[in-house]
Amino acid sequence: MPASKKETEAELVRALATIMNDADLGEIEVENSDVRIRINKTFSLQPQAMPVVAPTPAPIAAVAAPASEPTSASPAEAAAGNAAAANAIKSPMVGTVYLASEPGAKPFVQVGDKVNAGDTLLLIEAMKTFNPVSAPSAGTVKQILASDGQPVEFGEPLIVVE
Amino acid sequence: MPASKKETEAELVRALATIMNDADLGEIEVENSDVRIRINKTFSLQPQAMPVVAPTPAPIAAVAAPASEPTSASPAEAAAGNAAAANAIKSPMVGTVYLASEPGAKPFVQVGDKVNAGDTLLLIEAMKTFNPVSAPSAGTVKQILASDGQPVEFGEPLIVVE
Amino acid sequence: MIKKVLIANRGEIALRVHRACKEMGIATVAIHSEADRDAMAVRLADESVCIGPAPSAQSYLKKSQIIAAAEITGADAIHPGYGFLSENAKFAEMVEAHGLIFIGPTAEHIRTMGDKIAAKQAMIANGVPVVPGSDGGITSIDQAKKVARDIGYPVLIKAAAGGGGRGMKVAEDEDALETAIKTAKTESKAAFGDDAVYLEKYLGKPRHIEVQIIADTHGNVCHLWERDCSLQRRHQKVLEEAPSPALTDEQRNEIGDIVAKAVQKMGYRGAGTMEFLCENGQFYFIEMNTRLQVEHPVTEMITGIDLVREQIRVADGKKLSFSQDEVLLVGHAIECRINAEHAETFVPSPGTITDFHAPGGPDVRLDSAVYSGYRIPPHYDSLIAKLIVHGRSRKECVMRLRRALDEMVVGGVDTTLDLHRKLVEAEDVVDGNYDIHWLERYLGLK
Amino acid sequence: MIKKVLIANRGEIALRVHRACKEMGIATVAIHSEADRDAMAVRLADESVCIGPAPSAQSYLKKSQIIAAAEITGADAIHPGYGFLSENAKFAEMVEAHGLIFIGPTAEHIRTMGDKIAAKQAMIANGVPVVPGSDGGITSIDQAKKVARDIGYPVLIKAAAGGGGRGMKVAEDEDALETAIKTAKTESKAAFGDDAVYLEKYLGKPRHIEVQIIADTHGNVCHLWERDCSLQRRHQKVLEEAPSPALTDEQRNEIGDIVAKAVQKMGYRGAGTMEFLCENGQFYFIEMNTRLQVEHPVTEMITGIDLVREQIRVADGKKLSFSQDEVLLVGHAIECRINAEHAETFVPSPGTITDFHAPGGPDVRLDSAVYSGYRIPPHYDSLIAKLIVHGRSRKECVMRLRRALDEMVVGGVDTTLDLHRKLVEAEDVVDGNYDIHWLERYLGLK
């Protein structure tokens, strides 16, 4: 094995280590035809009970992050298990999502709709008050991640407008 | 495997170990068509009290061992902290070392002495009985690691005959 | 009947409440900020809800978010722990207005005890001893002499407008009184533009002694003896013990009775603590905490009573599970608060705990929400573990505490473990011979 | 006066003894095999001595090496723990012959209790109930009928030369007796070439109940109530509790008195346990263990007494630190033995413990010598932790045990934690309704 390759590998490991620390990961494994590299950070507890409302991130975040594409996904987004979550509009509060102004009414928006900045996308009810979540800018509704009547946490991804 | 390759691998392991410590990792595994290397940091407790009779091995044994070159050094030898310990004659029992047949007498052997197989090198006293430790084969006394009256554990290096 | 409790707190106390709930067959909801996703209580609770970003003001202090979290999870009661919203009367009101049970006293009691003057008046009305003094300002030397004679020397002259020790003078006897008053007036005038001063009994070497009580809604009140929390640094308790090495059984029974009676007269509900300064066997009320205290485990270890369980029972309208006669006092208990701070400089040390090993064996309790690999977020207080040890005697307790401290390992961050290891060897601590100034003197002299 | 104790054992019990010593201000010497260099007791002890290679026969059972280790370290007493040399009369003799204190009974008592026939005779002589039966072989059907009538049906016919269940027959009543005897004789003749049989009371659903005692050298003996250890698998105790859910206070006091009196008559010294089978409130002596038991912590948790401390005191010639009247029985305690074994197949699982997290909070005790990163050597038994939980009632204790088991984490090796998690949910265990066969039936049926 040529030394240059070795150096490349050490460099790769170093790069992975940086990513691991930056992105707060627990383990990284990279495998291609030439090489398989796994780096891993110390242990974490196995939870005995899984939360019901929304899953917490896996205790040992065995997220494989390719070196060339560092992810900026926050744990909340990872938890949502959704690729689109990164640019989704997130819930500004704890509450219950309503996609229409009243039961049976037409939803505020549907996938494919064009929206303007300030348009109401959905409501979040908390403590008997309904709080509109509006589009931050004009765009097209790409994905609706929350369902009608769904309880949401703070920071939970709701809707993708691009 | 040619020595040069070994050296390269040792270098890689050293590089990985440095990364491990710098990046505060728990484990690194690198595998390619030629070699698989895994280094791993076992956490261990920090002892609150150090034993008096003989030091225990370092609590965090961050020993990087390349897969192709297993080390045969036992903890007892590491504990003795002596490069010559590997080929030393070790204590077959717990007891107190005596280098001479009685107080004030000439020692059984001194560094530089030539000995024959079966020659008494020193005595170990335990439970009021004196047990001779003999030379396993002919050779020259290179080093005497135990001192007169010193308490020794099982497996503690006593003397080097080459 | 409480079936699901939302725990409106974080850290070790959130875990403490979770434990009590699980042992009662009650489901738990852990709320948390974005910084606390990996918290132990979040991991162990039946459900969890993220209620906001890391800063407390936007999460653990955000009343509406906490109540919304109770709504979406269907929790029927909220335990506030200590700190955060635990003594916020408005929050207690909101919780009850939303048809939920607040595991704590009524908003009214929280409000009264939160107001120092109202609290002191309530205590006087209910027969609890307070620091004696001139009720208003000093109008003449003769009046001052009379008051001082009544309460006994030494006395303290304090600026009515005062603070920070300015305008404060001690008079050891009557001869010194006039000069002290004049000096205090002059200093007060210079510092605050007001020369009004008043007079109070001076406590030179008081101990901080507090009495734990719990009351149900059926008129039953029990005191659970006292805790001695005199070892403080910057008004933060560092090591607490029960019973106090400074009290006789007679004194202990007497102050316990006084407090229990006062609390009964008040019609109080839930757990609470009356804090006193104590000097020469005399007690002087400081304040009443209308919540669980950090140091409640020392009381639990000498009485065998689970205070959080009783809090929940009482909030649920049940009777206390014991009477005063059944409140035992067995042996001695000491708690060490272990903070993620440098043991000498007290600089906080957030970061990742690389090694964590709890001490074990008989009569050792660890209340901690950290674990190996846990990251201590920088946003909150630095308490990472409470080590509580019990022994049949104070001496046994101290010896056991030493060996438990020696076994404990927290790696990766600075901790005050070493301070505690020194404290339990210090002669005055071993002898129980300290007042509220002792620790700062000890740290200063070191 | 004992100043330095050599701990002639390994694992959790070595740590247990170390803890008691440190709490008494006594220095400790940990001995260890080459496989146990990283053991917790070795790390924590004041001194350590490697006494041989991994196999027990060359280390922990090597009497001369252990005594030599005491000599070179200047230890003045040896605590044998349980297992290994703890019930080896010869070792006790050697220890004393070398002028050291053996923390245990005299060699004579160890020897007597180690001989099943001598032990049974000693018990009969001292008024302890044993399994009744024909003292010798059955000589005639009439004699057998008479004996059976005296001891009551059902009775068990056993081959004198027997073992492994062969030649054993149960007779439910007198009608079945003759046939049972004949069948047993035939089987015995075929299996062992000898048709001698004897008769004993048959216990169909006995519980294993044992009484803890401790005696000093001044004639004081106390019993510390009983433990119920009926949950066994292949004669290995799995979960123990105190008090037994099967006894009334009257029965508990009675058997305690009988045992304490017998032990006093024997002139016994130190801690010991009399094991009984118990059926329908009747006790039948099995054997006496002349050492500390694995499950001693359940007794410690209901009495508040540190048994190892008392062992050391008694060995040092001191009086017991309590009288029988002072032996409390407060609440309930249960111990789970957590082994590094698969929870269903019971295949041992030595290896490295990657994660370890102890449960905490009130009334939870963990006796364990393992830690995160510890390698369980394959040479010794698989016990890695004892989780002991106390509650004011049995119900509270079971609820607390459930939550503690849920908090505990052992990663990297298989453990029996999951078995315990199932056991504490099993209706019969919750009800305390089990005998010595229950667990094997439960595991077989699962």
PDB file of C-alpha atoms in Angstrom, chain D residues 253-344:
ATOM      1  CA  ASN D 253     -40.460 -14.469  65.966  1.00  0.00           C
ATOM      2  CA  GLU D 254     -40.696 -18.143  66.814  1.00  0.00           C
ATOM      3  CA  ILE D 255     -38.201 -19.439  64.264  1.00  0.00           C
ATOM      4  CA  GLY D 256     -35.890 -16.508  65.008  1.00  0.00           C
ATOM      5  CA  ASP D 257     -35.885 -17.408  68.698  1.00  0.00           C
ATOM      6  CA  ILE D 258     -35.297 -21.102  68.028  1.00  0.00           C
ATOM      7  CA  VAL D 259     -32.335 -20.344  65.787  1.00  0.00           C
ATOM      8  CA  ALA D 260     -30.792 -17.731  68.076  1.00  0.00           C
ATOM      9  CA  LYS D 261     -31.043 -20.089  71.063  1.00  0.00           C
ATOM     10  CA  ALA D 262     -29.487 -22.990  69.148  1.00  0.00           C
ATOM     11  CA  VAL D 263     -26.629 -20.802  67.967  1.00  0.00           C
ATOM     12  CA  GLN D 264     -26.046 -19.584  71.488  1.00  0.00           C
ATOM     13  CA  LYS D 265     -25.918 -23.178  72.781  1.00  0.00           C
ATOM     14  CA  MET D 266     -23.386 -24.024  70.094  1.00  0.00           C
ATOM     15  CA  GLY D 267     -21.131 -21.215  71.304  1.00  0.00           C
ATOM     16  CA  TYR D 268     -20.964 -19.954  67.739  1.00  0.00           C
ATOM     17  CA  ARG D 269     -19.064 -16.795  66.761  1.00  0.00           C
ATOM     18  CA  GLY D 270     -19.704 -14.451  63.826  1.00  0.00           C
ATOM     19  CA  ALA D 271     -22.378 -14.305  61.158  1.00  0.00           C
ATOM     20  CA  GLY D 272     -24.222 -17.363  59.986  1.00  0.00           C
ATOM     21  CA  THR D 273     -27.406 -18.472  58.296  1.00  0.00           C
ATOM     22  CA  MET D 274     -29.671 -21.388  59.003  1.00  0.00           C
ATOM     23  CA  GLU D 275     -31.476 -22.528  55.906  1.00  0.00           C
ATOM     24  CA  PHE D 276     -34.859 -24.194  56.135  1.00  0.00           C
ATOM     25  CA  LEU D 277     -37.506 -25.604  53.925  1.00  0.00           C
ATOM     26  CA  CYS D 278     -40.831 -24.273  55.098  1.00  0.00           C
ATOM     27  CA  GLU D 279     -44.236 -25.713  54.349  1.00  0.00           C
ATOM     28  CA  ASN D 280     -47.544 -24.962  56.054  1.00  0.00           C
ATOM     29  CA  GLY D 281     -45.779 -22.875  58.640  1.00  0.00           C
ATOM     30  CA  GLN D 282     -43.444 -25.743  59.638  1.00  0.00           C
ATOM     31  CA  PHE D 283     -39.672 -25.376  59.355  1.00  0.00           C
ATOM     32  CA  TYR D 284     -37.247 -28.108  58.374  1.00  0.00           C
ATOM     33  CA  PHE D 285     -33.515 -27.498  58.723  1.00  0.00           C
ATOM     34  CA  ILE D 286     -31.427 -28.000  55.566  1.00  0.00           C
ATOM     35  CA  GLU D 287     -28.014 -26.619  56.419  1.00  0.00           C
ATOM     36  CA  MET D 288     -26.143 -23.873  58.180  1.00  0.00           C
ATOM     37  CA  ASN D 289     -23.841 -21.550  56.254  1.00  0.00           C
ATOM     38  CA  THR D 290     -20.987 -20.372  58.414  1.00  0.00           C
ATOM     39  CA  ARG D 291     -20.270 -17.204  56.438  1.00  0.00           C
ATOM     40  CA  LEU D 292     -21.791 -14.093  54.944  1.00  0.00           C
ATOM     41  CA  GLN D 293     -24.437 -14.852  52.303  1.00  0.00           C
ATOM     42  CA  VAL D 294     -24.710 -13.240  48.879  1.00  0.00           C
ATOM     43  CA  GLU D 295     -28.170 -11.996  49.818  1.00  0.00           C
ATOM     44  CA  HIS D 296     -27.188 -10.393  53.151  1.00  0.00           C
ATOM     45  CA  PRO D 297     -28.093  -6.881  51.904  1.00  0.00           C
ATOM     46  CA  VAL D 298     -31.852  -7.528  52.084  1.00  0.00           C
ATOM     47  CA  THR D 299     -31.417  -8.119  55.799  1.00  0.00           C
ATOM     48  CA  GLU D 300     -29.304  -4.977  56.079  1.00  0.00           C
ATOM     49  CA  MET D 301     -32.003  -2.931  54.386  1.00  0.00           C
ATOM     50  CA  ILE D 302     -34.833  -3.971  56.696  1.00  0.00           C
ATOM     51  CA  THR D 303     -32.750  -3.769  59.883  1.00  0.00           C
ATOM     52  CA  GLY D 304     -30.384  -0.878  59.141  1.00  0.00           C
ATOM     53  CA  ILE D 305     -27.542  -3.071  60.439  1.00  0.00           C
ATOM     54  CA  ASP D 306     -24.255  -3.405  58.554  1.00  0.00           C
ATOM     55  CA  LEU D 307     -23.510  -7.120  58.808  1.00  0.00           C
ATOM     56  CA  VAL D 308     -19.927  -6.906  57.569  1.00  0.00           C
ATOM     57  CA  ARG D 309     -19.133  -4.224  60.126  1.00  0.00           C
ATOM     58  CA  GLU D 310     -20.558  -6.447  62.838  1.00  0.00           C
ATOM     59  CA  GLN D 311     -18.562  -9.430  61.548  1.00  0.00           C
ATOM     60  CA  ILE D 312     -15.391  -7.396  61.865  1.00  0.00           C
ATOM     61  CA  ARG D 313     -16.316  -6.091  65.320  1.00  0.00           C
ATOM     62  CA  VAL D 314     -17.080  -9.581  66.584  1.00  0.00           C
ATOM     63  CA  ALA D 315     -13.853 -10.999  65.121  1.00  0.00           C
ATOM     64  CA  ASP D 316     -12.052  -8.218  66.959  1.00  0.00           C
ATOM     65  CA  GLY D 317     -13.530  -9.395  70.255  1.00  0.00           C
ATOM     66  CA  LYS D 318     -16.027  -6.545  70.526  1.00  0.00           C
ATOM     67  CA  LYS D 319     -19.612  -6.917  71.571  1.00  0.00           C
ATOM     68  CA  LEU D 320     -22.442  -6.735  69.060  1.00  0.00           C
ATOM     69  CA  SER D 321     -23.425  -3.088  68.681  1.00  0.00           C
ATOM     70  CA  PHE D 322     -27.113  -3.911  69.292  1.00  0.00           C
ATOM     71  CA  SER D 323     -29.321  -6.202  71.304  1.00  0.00           C
ATOM     72  CA  GLN D 324     -32.150  -8.357  69.989  1.00  0.00           C
ATOM     73  CA  ASP D 325     -34.692  -5.693  70.972  1.00  0.00           C
ATOM     74  CA  GLU D 326     -32.870  -3.173  68.802  1.00  0.00           C
ATOM     75  CA  VAL D 327     -33.050  -5.307  65.671  1.00  0.00           C
ATOM     76  CA  LEU D 328     -35.765  -3.452  63.765  1.00  0.00           C
ATOM     77  CA  LEU D 329     -37.810  -4.816  60.912  1.00  0.00           C
ATOM     78  CA  VAL D 330     -38.742  -1.785  58.833  1.00  0.00           C
ATOM     79  CA  GLY D 331     -40.542  -2.229  55.525  1.00  0.00           C
ATOM     80  CA  HIS D 332     -39.540  -4.702  52.878  1.00  0.00           C
ATOM     81  CA  ALA D 333     -36.467  -5.393  50.749  1.00  0.00           C
ATOM     82  CA  ILE D 334     -35.877  -7.400  47.577  1.00  0.00           C
ATOM     83  CA  GLU D 335     -32.601  -8.307  45.903  1.00  0.00           C
ATOM     84  CA  CYS D 336     -32.149  -9.199  42.233  1.00  0.00           C
ATOM     85  CA  ARG D 337     -28.992 -11.063  41.322  1.00  0.00           C
ATOM     86  CA  ILE D 338     -27.930  -9.783  37.952  1.00  0.00           C
ATOM     87  CA  ASN D 339     -25.691 -12.212  36.119  1.00  0.00           C
ATOM     88  CA  ALA D 340     -23.765 -11.795  32.898  1.00  0.00           C
ATOM     89  CA  GLU D 341     -25.830 -14.516  31.280  1.00  0.00           C
ATOM     90  CA  HIS D 342     -28.413 -14.604  28.553  1.00  0.00           C
ATOM     91  CA  ALA D 343     -31.779 -13.884  30.173  1.00  0.00           C
ATOM     92  CA  GLU D 344     -33.419 -16.888  28.513  1.00  0.00           C
TER      93      GLU D 344
END
